Coordinates of C-alpha atoms in Angstrom, one line a residue:
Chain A
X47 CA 20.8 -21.2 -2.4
X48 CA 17.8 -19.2 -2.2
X49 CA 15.0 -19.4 1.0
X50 CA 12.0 -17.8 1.7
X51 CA 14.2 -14.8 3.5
X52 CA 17.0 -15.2 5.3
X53 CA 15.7 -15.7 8.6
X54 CA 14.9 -18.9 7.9
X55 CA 18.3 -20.0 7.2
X56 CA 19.6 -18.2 10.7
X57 CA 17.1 -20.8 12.0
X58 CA 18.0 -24.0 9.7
X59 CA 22.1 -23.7 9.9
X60 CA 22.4 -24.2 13.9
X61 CA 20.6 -27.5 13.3
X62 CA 23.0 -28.8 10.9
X63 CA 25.7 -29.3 13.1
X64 CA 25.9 -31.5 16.9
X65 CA 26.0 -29.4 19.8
X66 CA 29.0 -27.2 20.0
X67 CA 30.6 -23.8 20.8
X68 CA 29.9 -20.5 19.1
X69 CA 30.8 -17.0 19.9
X70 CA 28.3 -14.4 18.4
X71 CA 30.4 -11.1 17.8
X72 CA 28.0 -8.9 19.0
X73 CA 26.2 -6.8 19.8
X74 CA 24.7 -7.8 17.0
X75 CA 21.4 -8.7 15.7
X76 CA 19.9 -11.0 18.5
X77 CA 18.4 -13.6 16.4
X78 CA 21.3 -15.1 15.8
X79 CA 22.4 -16.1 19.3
X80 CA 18.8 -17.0 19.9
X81 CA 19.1 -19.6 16.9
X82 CA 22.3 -21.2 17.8
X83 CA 20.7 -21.1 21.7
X84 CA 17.5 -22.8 20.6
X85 CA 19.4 -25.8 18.5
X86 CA 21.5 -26.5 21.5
X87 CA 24.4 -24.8 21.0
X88 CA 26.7 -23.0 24.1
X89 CA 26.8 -19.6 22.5
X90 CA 29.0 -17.0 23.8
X91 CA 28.7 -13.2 22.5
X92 CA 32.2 -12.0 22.5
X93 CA 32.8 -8.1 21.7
X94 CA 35.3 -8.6 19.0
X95 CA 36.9 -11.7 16.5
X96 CA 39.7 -11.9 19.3
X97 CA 37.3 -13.2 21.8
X98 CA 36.1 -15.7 19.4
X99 CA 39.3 -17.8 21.1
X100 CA 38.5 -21.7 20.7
X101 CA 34.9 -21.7 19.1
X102 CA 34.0 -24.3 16.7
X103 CA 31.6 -21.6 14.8
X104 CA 31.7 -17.8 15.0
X105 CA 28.8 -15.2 13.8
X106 CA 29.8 -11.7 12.3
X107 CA 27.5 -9.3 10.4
X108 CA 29.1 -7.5 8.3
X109 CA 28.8 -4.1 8.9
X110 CA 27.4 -5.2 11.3
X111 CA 23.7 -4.0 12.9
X112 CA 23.0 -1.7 14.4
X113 CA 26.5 0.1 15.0
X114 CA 27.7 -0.5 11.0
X115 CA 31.2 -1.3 12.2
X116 CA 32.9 -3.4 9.1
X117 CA 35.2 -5.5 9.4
X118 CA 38.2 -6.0 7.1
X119 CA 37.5 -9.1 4.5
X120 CA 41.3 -10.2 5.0
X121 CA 40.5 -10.4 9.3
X122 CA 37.2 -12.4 8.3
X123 CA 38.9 -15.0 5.9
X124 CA 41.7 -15.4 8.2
X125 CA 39.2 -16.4 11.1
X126 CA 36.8 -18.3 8.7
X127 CA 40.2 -20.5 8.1
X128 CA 41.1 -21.0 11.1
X129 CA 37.2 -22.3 12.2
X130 CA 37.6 -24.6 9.8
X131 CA 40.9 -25.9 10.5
X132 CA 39.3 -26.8 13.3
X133 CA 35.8 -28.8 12.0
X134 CA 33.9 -25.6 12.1
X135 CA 33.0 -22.5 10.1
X136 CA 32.5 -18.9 10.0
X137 CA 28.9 -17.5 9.9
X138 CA 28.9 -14.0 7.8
X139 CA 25.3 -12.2 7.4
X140 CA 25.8 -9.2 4.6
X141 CA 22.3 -8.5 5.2
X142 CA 22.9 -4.5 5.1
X143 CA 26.0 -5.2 2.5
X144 CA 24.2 -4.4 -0.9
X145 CA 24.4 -0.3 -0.7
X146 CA 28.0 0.1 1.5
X147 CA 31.1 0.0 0.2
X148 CA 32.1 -3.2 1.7
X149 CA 34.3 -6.4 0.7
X150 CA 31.6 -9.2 0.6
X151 CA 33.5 -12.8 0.8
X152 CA 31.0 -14.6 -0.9
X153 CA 33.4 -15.4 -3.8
X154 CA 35.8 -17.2 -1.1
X155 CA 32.8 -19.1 0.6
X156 CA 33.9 -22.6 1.1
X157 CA 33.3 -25.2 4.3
X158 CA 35.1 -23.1 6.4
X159 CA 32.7 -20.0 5.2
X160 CA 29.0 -19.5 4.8
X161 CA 27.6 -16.1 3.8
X162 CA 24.2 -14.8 4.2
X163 CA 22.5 -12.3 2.1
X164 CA 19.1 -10.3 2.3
X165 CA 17.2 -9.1 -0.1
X166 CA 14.3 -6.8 1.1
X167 CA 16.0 -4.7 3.0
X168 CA 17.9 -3.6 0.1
X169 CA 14.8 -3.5 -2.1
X170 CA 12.3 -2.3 0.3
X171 CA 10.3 -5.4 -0.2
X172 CA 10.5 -7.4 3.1
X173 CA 7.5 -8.9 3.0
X174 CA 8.2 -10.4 0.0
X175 CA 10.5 -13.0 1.8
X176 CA 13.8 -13.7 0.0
X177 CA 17.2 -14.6 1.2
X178 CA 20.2 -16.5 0.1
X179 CA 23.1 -18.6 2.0
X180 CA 26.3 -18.5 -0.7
X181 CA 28.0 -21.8 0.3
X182 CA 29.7 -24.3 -0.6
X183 CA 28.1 -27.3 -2.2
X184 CA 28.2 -29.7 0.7
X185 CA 26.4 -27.1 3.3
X186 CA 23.8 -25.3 0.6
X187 CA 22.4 -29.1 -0.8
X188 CA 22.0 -29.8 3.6
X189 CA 20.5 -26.4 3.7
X190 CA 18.2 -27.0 0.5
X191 CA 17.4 -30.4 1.8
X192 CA 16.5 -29.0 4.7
X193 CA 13.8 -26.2 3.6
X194 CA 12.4 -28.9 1.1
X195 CA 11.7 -28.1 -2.6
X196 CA 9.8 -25.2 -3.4
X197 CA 10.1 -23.5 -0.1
X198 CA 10.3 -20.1 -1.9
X199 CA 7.6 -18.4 -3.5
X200 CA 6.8 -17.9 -7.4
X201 CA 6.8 -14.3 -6.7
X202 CA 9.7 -14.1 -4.5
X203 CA 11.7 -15.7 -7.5
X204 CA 10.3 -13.4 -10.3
X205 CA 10.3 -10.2 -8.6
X206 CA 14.0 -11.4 -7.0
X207 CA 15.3 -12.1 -9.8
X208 CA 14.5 -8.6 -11.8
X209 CA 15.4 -6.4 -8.9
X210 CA 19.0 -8.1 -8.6
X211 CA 20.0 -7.9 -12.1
X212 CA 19.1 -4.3 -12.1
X213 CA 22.6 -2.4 -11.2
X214 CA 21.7 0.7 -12.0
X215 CA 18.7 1.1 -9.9
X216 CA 21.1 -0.5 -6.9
X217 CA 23.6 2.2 -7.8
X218 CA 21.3 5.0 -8.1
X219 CA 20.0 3.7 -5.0
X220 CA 23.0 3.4 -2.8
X221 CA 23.7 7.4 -3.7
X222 CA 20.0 8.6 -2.6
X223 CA 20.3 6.4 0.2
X224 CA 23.5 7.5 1.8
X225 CA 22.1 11.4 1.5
X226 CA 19.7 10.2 3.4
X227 CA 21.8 8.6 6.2
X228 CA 23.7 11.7 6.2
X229 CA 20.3 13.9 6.1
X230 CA 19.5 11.9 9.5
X231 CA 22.7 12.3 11.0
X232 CA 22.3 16.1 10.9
X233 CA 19.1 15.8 12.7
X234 CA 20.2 13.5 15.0
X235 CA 23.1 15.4 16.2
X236 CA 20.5 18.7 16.4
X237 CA 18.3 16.5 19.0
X238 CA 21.9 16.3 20.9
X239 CA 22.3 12.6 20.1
X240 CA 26.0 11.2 19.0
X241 CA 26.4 9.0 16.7
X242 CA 27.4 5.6 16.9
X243 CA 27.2 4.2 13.9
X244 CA 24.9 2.4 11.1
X245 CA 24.0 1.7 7.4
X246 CA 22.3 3.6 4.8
X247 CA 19.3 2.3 5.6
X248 CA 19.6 3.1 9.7
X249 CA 21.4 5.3 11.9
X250 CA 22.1 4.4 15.6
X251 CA 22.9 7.2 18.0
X252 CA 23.6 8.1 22.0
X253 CA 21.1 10.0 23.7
X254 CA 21.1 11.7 26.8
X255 CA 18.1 10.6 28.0
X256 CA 17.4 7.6 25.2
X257 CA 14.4 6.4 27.3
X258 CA 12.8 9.3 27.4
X259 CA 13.0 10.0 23.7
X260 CA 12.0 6.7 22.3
X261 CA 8.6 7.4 24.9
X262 CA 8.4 10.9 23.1
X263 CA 8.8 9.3 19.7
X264 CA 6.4 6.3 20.6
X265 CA 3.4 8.3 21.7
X266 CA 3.9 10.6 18.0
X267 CA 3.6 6.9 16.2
X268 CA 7.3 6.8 15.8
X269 CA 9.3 3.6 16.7
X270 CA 12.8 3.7 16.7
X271 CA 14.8 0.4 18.1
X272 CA 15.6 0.4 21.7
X273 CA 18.0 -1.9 23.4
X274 CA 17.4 -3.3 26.4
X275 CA 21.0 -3.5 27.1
X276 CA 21.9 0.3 26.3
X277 CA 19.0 2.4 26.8
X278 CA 20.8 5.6 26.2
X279 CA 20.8 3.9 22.5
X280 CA 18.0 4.2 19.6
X281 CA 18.3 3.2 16.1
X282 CA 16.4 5.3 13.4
X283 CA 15.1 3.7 10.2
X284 CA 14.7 5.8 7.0
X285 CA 11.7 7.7 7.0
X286 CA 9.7 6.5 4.0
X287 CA 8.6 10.2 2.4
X288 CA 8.3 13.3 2.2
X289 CA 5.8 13.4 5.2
X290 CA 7.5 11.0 7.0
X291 CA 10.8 13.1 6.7
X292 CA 8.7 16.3 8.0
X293 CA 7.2 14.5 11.2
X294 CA 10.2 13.0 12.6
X295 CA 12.3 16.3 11.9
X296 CA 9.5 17.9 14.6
X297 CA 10.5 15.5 16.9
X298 CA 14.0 15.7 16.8
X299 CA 13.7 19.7 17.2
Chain B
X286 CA 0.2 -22.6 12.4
X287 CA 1.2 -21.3 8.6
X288 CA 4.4 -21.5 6.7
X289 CA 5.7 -21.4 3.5
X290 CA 3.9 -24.2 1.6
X291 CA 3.4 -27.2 3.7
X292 CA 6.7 -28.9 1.7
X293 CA 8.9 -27.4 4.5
X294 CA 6.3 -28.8 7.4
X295 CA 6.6 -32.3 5.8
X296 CA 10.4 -31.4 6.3
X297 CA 10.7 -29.9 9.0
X298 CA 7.9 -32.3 11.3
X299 CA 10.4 -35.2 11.6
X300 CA 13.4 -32.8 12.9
X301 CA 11.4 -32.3 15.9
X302 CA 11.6 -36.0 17.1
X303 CA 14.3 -38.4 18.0
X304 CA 14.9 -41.2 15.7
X305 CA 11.9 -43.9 15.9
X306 CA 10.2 -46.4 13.5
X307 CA 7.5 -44.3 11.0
X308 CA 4.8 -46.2 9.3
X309 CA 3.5 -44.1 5.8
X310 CA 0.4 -45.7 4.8
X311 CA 0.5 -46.1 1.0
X312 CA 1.5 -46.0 -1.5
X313 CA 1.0 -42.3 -1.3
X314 CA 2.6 -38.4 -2.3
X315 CA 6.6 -39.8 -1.7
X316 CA 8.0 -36.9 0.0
X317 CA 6.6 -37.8 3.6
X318 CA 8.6 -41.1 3.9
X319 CA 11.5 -39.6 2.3
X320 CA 11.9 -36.5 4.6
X321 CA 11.4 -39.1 7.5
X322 CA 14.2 -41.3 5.8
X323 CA 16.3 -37.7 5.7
X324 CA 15.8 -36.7 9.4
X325 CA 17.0 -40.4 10.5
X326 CA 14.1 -42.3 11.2
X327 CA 13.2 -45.7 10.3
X328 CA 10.4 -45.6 7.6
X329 CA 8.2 -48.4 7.1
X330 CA 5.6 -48.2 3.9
X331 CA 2.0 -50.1 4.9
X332 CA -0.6 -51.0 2.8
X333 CA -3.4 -50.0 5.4
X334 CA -3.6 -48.6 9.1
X335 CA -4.0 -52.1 10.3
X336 CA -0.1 -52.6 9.4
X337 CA 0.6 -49.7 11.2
X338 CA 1.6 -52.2 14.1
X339 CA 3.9 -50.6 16.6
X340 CA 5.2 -48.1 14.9
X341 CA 5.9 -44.4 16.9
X342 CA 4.4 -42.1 14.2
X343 CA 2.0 -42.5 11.0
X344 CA 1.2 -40.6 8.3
X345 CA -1.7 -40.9 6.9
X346 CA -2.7 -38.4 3.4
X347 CA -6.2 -38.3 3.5
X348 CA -7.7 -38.0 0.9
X349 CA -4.8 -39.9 -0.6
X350 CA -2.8 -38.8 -3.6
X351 CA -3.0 -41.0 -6.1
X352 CA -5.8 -42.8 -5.2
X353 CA -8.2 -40.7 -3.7
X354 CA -9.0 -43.1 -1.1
X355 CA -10.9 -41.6 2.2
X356 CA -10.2 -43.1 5.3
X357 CA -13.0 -42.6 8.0
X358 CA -12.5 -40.1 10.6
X359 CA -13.2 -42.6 13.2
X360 CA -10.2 -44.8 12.2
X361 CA -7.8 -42.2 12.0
X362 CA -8.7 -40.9 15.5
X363 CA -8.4 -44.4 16.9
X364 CA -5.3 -44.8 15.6
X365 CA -4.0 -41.6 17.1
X366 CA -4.8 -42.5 20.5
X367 CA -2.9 -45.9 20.2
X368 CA 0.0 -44.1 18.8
X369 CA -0.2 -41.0 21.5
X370 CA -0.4 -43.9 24.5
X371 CA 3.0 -44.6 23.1
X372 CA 4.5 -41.1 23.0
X373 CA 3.9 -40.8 19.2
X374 CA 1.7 -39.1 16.9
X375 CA -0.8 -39.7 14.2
X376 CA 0.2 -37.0 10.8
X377 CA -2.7 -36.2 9.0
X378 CA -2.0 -34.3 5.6
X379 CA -5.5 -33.4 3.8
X380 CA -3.9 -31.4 1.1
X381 CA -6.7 -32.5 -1.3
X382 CA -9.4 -32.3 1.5
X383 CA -11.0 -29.1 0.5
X384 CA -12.7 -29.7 -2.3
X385 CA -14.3 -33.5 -1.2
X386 CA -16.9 -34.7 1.1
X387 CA -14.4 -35.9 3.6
X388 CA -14.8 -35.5 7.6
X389 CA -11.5 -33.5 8.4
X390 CA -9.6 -34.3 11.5
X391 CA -8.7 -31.1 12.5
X392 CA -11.0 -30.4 15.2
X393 CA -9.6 -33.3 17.1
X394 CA -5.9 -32.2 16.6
X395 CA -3.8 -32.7 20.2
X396 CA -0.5 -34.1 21.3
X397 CA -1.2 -37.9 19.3
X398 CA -2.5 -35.7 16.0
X399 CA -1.1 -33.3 13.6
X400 CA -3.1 -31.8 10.4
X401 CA -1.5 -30.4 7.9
X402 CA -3.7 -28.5 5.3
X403 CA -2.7 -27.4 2.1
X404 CA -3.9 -24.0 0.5
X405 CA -1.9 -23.5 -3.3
X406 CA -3.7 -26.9 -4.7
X407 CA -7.5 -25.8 -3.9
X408 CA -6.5 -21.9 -4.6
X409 CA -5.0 -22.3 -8.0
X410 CA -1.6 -20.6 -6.2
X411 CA 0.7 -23.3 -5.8
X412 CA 3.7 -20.5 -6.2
X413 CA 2.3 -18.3 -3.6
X414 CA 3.7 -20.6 -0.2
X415 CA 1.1 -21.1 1.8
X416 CA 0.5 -24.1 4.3
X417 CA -0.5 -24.7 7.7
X418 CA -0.1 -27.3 10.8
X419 CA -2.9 -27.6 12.9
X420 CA -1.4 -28.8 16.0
X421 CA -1.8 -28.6 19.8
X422 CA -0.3 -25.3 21.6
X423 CA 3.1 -27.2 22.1
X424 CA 4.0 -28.6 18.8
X425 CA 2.8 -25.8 16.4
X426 CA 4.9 -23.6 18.8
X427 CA 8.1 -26.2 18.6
X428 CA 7.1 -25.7 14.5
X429 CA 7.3 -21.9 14.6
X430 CA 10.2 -22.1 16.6
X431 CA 11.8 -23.8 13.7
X432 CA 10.5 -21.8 10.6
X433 CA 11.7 -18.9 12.7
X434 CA 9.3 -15.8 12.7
X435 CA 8.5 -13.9 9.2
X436 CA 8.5 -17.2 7.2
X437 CA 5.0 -16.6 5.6
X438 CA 5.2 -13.6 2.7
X439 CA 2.9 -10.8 3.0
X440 CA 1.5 -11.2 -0.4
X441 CA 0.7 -15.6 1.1
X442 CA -0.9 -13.6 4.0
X443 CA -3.0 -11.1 2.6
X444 CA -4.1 -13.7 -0.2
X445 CA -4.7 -16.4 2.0
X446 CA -6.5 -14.5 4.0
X447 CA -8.9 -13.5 1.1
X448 CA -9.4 -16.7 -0.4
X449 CA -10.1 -18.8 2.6
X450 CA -12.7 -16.5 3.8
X451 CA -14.6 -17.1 0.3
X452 CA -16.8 -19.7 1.5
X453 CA -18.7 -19.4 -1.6
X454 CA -15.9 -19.6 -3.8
X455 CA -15.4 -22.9 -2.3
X456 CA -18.5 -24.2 -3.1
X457 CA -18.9 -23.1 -6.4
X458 CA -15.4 -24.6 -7.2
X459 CA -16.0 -27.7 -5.2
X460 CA -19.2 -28.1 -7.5
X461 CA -17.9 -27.2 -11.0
X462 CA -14.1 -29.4 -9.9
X463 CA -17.1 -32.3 -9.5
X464 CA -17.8 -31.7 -13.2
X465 CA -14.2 -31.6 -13.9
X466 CA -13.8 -34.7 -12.5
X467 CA -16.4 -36.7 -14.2
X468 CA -15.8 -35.5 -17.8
X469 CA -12.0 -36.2 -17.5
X470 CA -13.0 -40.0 -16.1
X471 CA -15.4 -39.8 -19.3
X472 CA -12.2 -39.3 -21.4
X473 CA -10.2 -42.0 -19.7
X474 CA -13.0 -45.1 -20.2
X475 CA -13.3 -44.0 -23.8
X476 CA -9.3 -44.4 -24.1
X477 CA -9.6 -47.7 -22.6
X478 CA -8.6 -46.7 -19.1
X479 CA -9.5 -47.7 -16.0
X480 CA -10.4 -45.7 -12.9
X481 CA -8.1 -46.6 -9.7
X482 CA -9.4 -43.1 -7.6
X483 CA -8.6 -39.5 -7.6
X484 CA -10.0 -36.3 -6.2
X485 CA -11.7 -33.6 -8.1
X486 CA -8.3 -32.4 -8.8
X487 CA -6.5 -35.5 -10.0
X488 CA -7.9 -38.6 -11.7
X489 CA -5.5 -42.1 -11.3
X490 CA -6.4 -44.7 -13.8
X491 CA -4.6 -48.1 -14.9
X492 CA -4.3 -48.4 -18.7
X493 CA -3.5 -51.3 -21.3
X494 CA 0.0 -49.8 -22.0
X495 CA 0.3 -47.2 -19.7
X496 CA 4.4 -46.1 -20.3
X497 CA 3.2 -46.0 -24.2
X498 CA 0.5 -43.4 -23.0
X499 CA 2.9 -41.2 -20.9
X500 CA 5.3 -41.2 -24.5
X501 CA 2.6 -40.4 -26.8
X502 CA 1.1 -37.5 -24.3
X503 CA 4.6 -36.4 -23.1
X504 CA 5.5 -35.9 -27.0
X505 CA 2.3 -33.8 -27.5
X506 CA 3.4 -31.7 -24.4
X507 CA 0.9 -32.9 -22.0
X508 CA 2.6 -34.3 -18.5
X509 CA 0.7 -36.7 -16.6
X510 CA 2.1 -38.4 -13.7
X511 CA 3.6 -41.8 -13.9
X512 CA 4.7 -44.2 -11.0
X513 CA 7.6 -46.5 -11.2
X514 CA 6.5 -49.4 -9.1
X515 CA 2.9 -49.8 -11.1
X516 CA 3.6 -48.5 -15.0
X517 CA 0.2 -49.2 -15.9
X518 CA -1.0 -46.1 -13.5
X519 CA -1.2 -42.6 -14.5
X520 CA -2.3 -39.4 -12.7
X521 CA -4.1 -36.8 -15.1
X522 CA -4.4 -33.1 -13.2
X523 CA -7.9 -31.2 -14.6
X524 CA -6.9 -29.7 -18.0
X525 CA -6.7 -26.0 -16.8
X526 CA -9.4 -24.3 -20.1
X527 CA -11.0 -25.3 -23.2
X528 CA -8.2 -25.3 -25.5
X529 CA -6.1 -28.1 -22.8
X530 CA -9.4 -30.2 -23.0
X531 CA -10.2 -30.1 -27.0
X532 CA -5.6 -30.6 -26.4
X533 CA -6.4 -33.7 -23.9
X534 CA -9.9 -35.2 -25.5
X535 CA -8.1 -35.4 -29.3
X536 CA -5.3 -37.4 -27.1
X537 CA -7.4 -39.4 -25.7
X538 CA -9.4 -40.9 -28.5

């Protein structure tokens, strides 16, 4: 079912279930957490899916942000059964899915599985908000019953529904996207930062002093992501062009 | 506070309250007693603010929708304050307010009122999302809270933005909708109709054989509303340019 981005729906899902358990395989994007927090929920980050032990619902991105680490589609399944053996479900946001070479498990989504997807990141349209839960029928009709009807924009649906049928433009894409990751990584590792991981469309690295970087960065009108949590960390977004390329390849001299 | 179309505030305004008895003065636009029905309350359709009685929250559409009736601003501010004593709250939707010489309530909004205020219906852009609570600090907060950030699309942003700053857009629309208005209740007499109330974008009317009048418009491919507790009622929207009023006037003879 489709929503007006996919934040909305980390919001909306927590409040469709009583109070419960839920590990958050993290680190991970905090908004998830923050969402099952918010709703009630006792949520426990856990640093892999063995420390998701007896949680009624577990959260995975997949690859995950910001370190890109995938995780196997047979693993995920195997948990999402198990959840729902046990009256809950497996939470699985592909939000950076659309240019890796990844095993989505939409196509096994059932009550024991519910998949998120983005679509602006992918399509550089953000601002557009779109987003889509692929679920079963029970949980998408509570979830669409939930935003109301209409709740996503005439736009969204037009524009949405050119730029996904368009494979070759995601292929081409997904090529110029992963030179670009790779063109980032180089100049990463010549500011002496190791990598840690990431997507095509962001790289997050280990810095020596990542403080003192992102300060650098900052006062040149360059934000990068800091974590409060691991300061030596920063994740890079693309640059946009040309120009962008050239001023953050000054900075990481 | 904005959002995606105020649908998903109609929705989503109920979820933020334990179950308790809801009066919807009507008969009136069906979705606020149903999403009240959804999120567990008790819902209790009244006639008039007087049958209110001691119900927890009331909603009130004002103008109403489909029979344009204006309740004084007095009234609904009085009956705020009794529900507020009580710990509930007065809902105030004035979707059809901005074109009509009605005192809006918004000023007054506070922990025993809640405005909601549409934009897409005065605008022309129902498709674009756009919607907003006006609420005290707390409960637009709690609202936001649920929405999750990013909910409102850039293109609802930027647009809105525009639009509701043209003041005299407005009022050269609010005049020439006026117009609208009176032809289209022109059209109705002569077809043996009779006026029940509208706003200067809908126009309610009771007719001889009203279900026979929905068939014969419906097979020339013009929808009007219909209601299926009084048949004899039907809602025309403004015919959108010439060739839909020469379309509607030939109908109508």
């Amino acid at each position: 079912m489709p929503a007006p981005g996919t934040q909305i729906l980390i919001e909306t899902l927590p409040r469709l279930m009583a109070p419960c358990d839920v590990a958050v395989v993290g680190p991970t994007y905090a908004e998830h957490a923050a969402a099952w927090g918010r709703a009630g929920h006792t949520v426990r980050p856990v640093s892999d899916i063995a420390g998701v032990g007896d949680a009624r619902v577990a959260v995975v991105v997949n690859p995950n942000n910001p370190d890109g680490r995938v995780r196997p589609a047979q693993a995920l399944l195997a948990l999402a059964e198990t959840l729902q053996a046990r009256g809950g479900f497996l939470v699985v946001d592909e939000a950076f899915a659309d240019f890796e070479p990844v095993e989505s498990v939409c196509p096994q989504v059932g009550p024991g599985l519910v998949v998120l997807r983005s679509f602006g990141k992918t399509f550089g349209l953000a601002g557009l908000r779109l987003g889509f839960a692929v679920a079963d029928s029970e949980r998408a009709a509570a979830l669409a019953a939930a935003l109301g009807p209409w709740a996503v924009s005439g736009p969204a649906l037009a524009i949405g529904r050119a730029a996904l049928a368009d494979r070759p433009w995601l292929a081409a894409n997904a090529a110029a996207r992963a030179g670009d990751a790779a063109r980032l990584d180089r100049m990463i590792a010549r500011a002496g930062g190791t990598l840690i991981g990431g997507t095509r469309l962001f790289r997050t690295a280990a810095f020596p002093d990542g403080p003192a970087l992102f300060r650098r960065l900052g006062e040149a009108g360059i934000y990068v992501r800091r974590f409060a949590e691991r300061p030596s960390q920063l994740r890079f977004g693309l640059p946009a062009d040309k120009g962008e390329w050239c001023r953050l390849s000054r900075m990481l001299r």
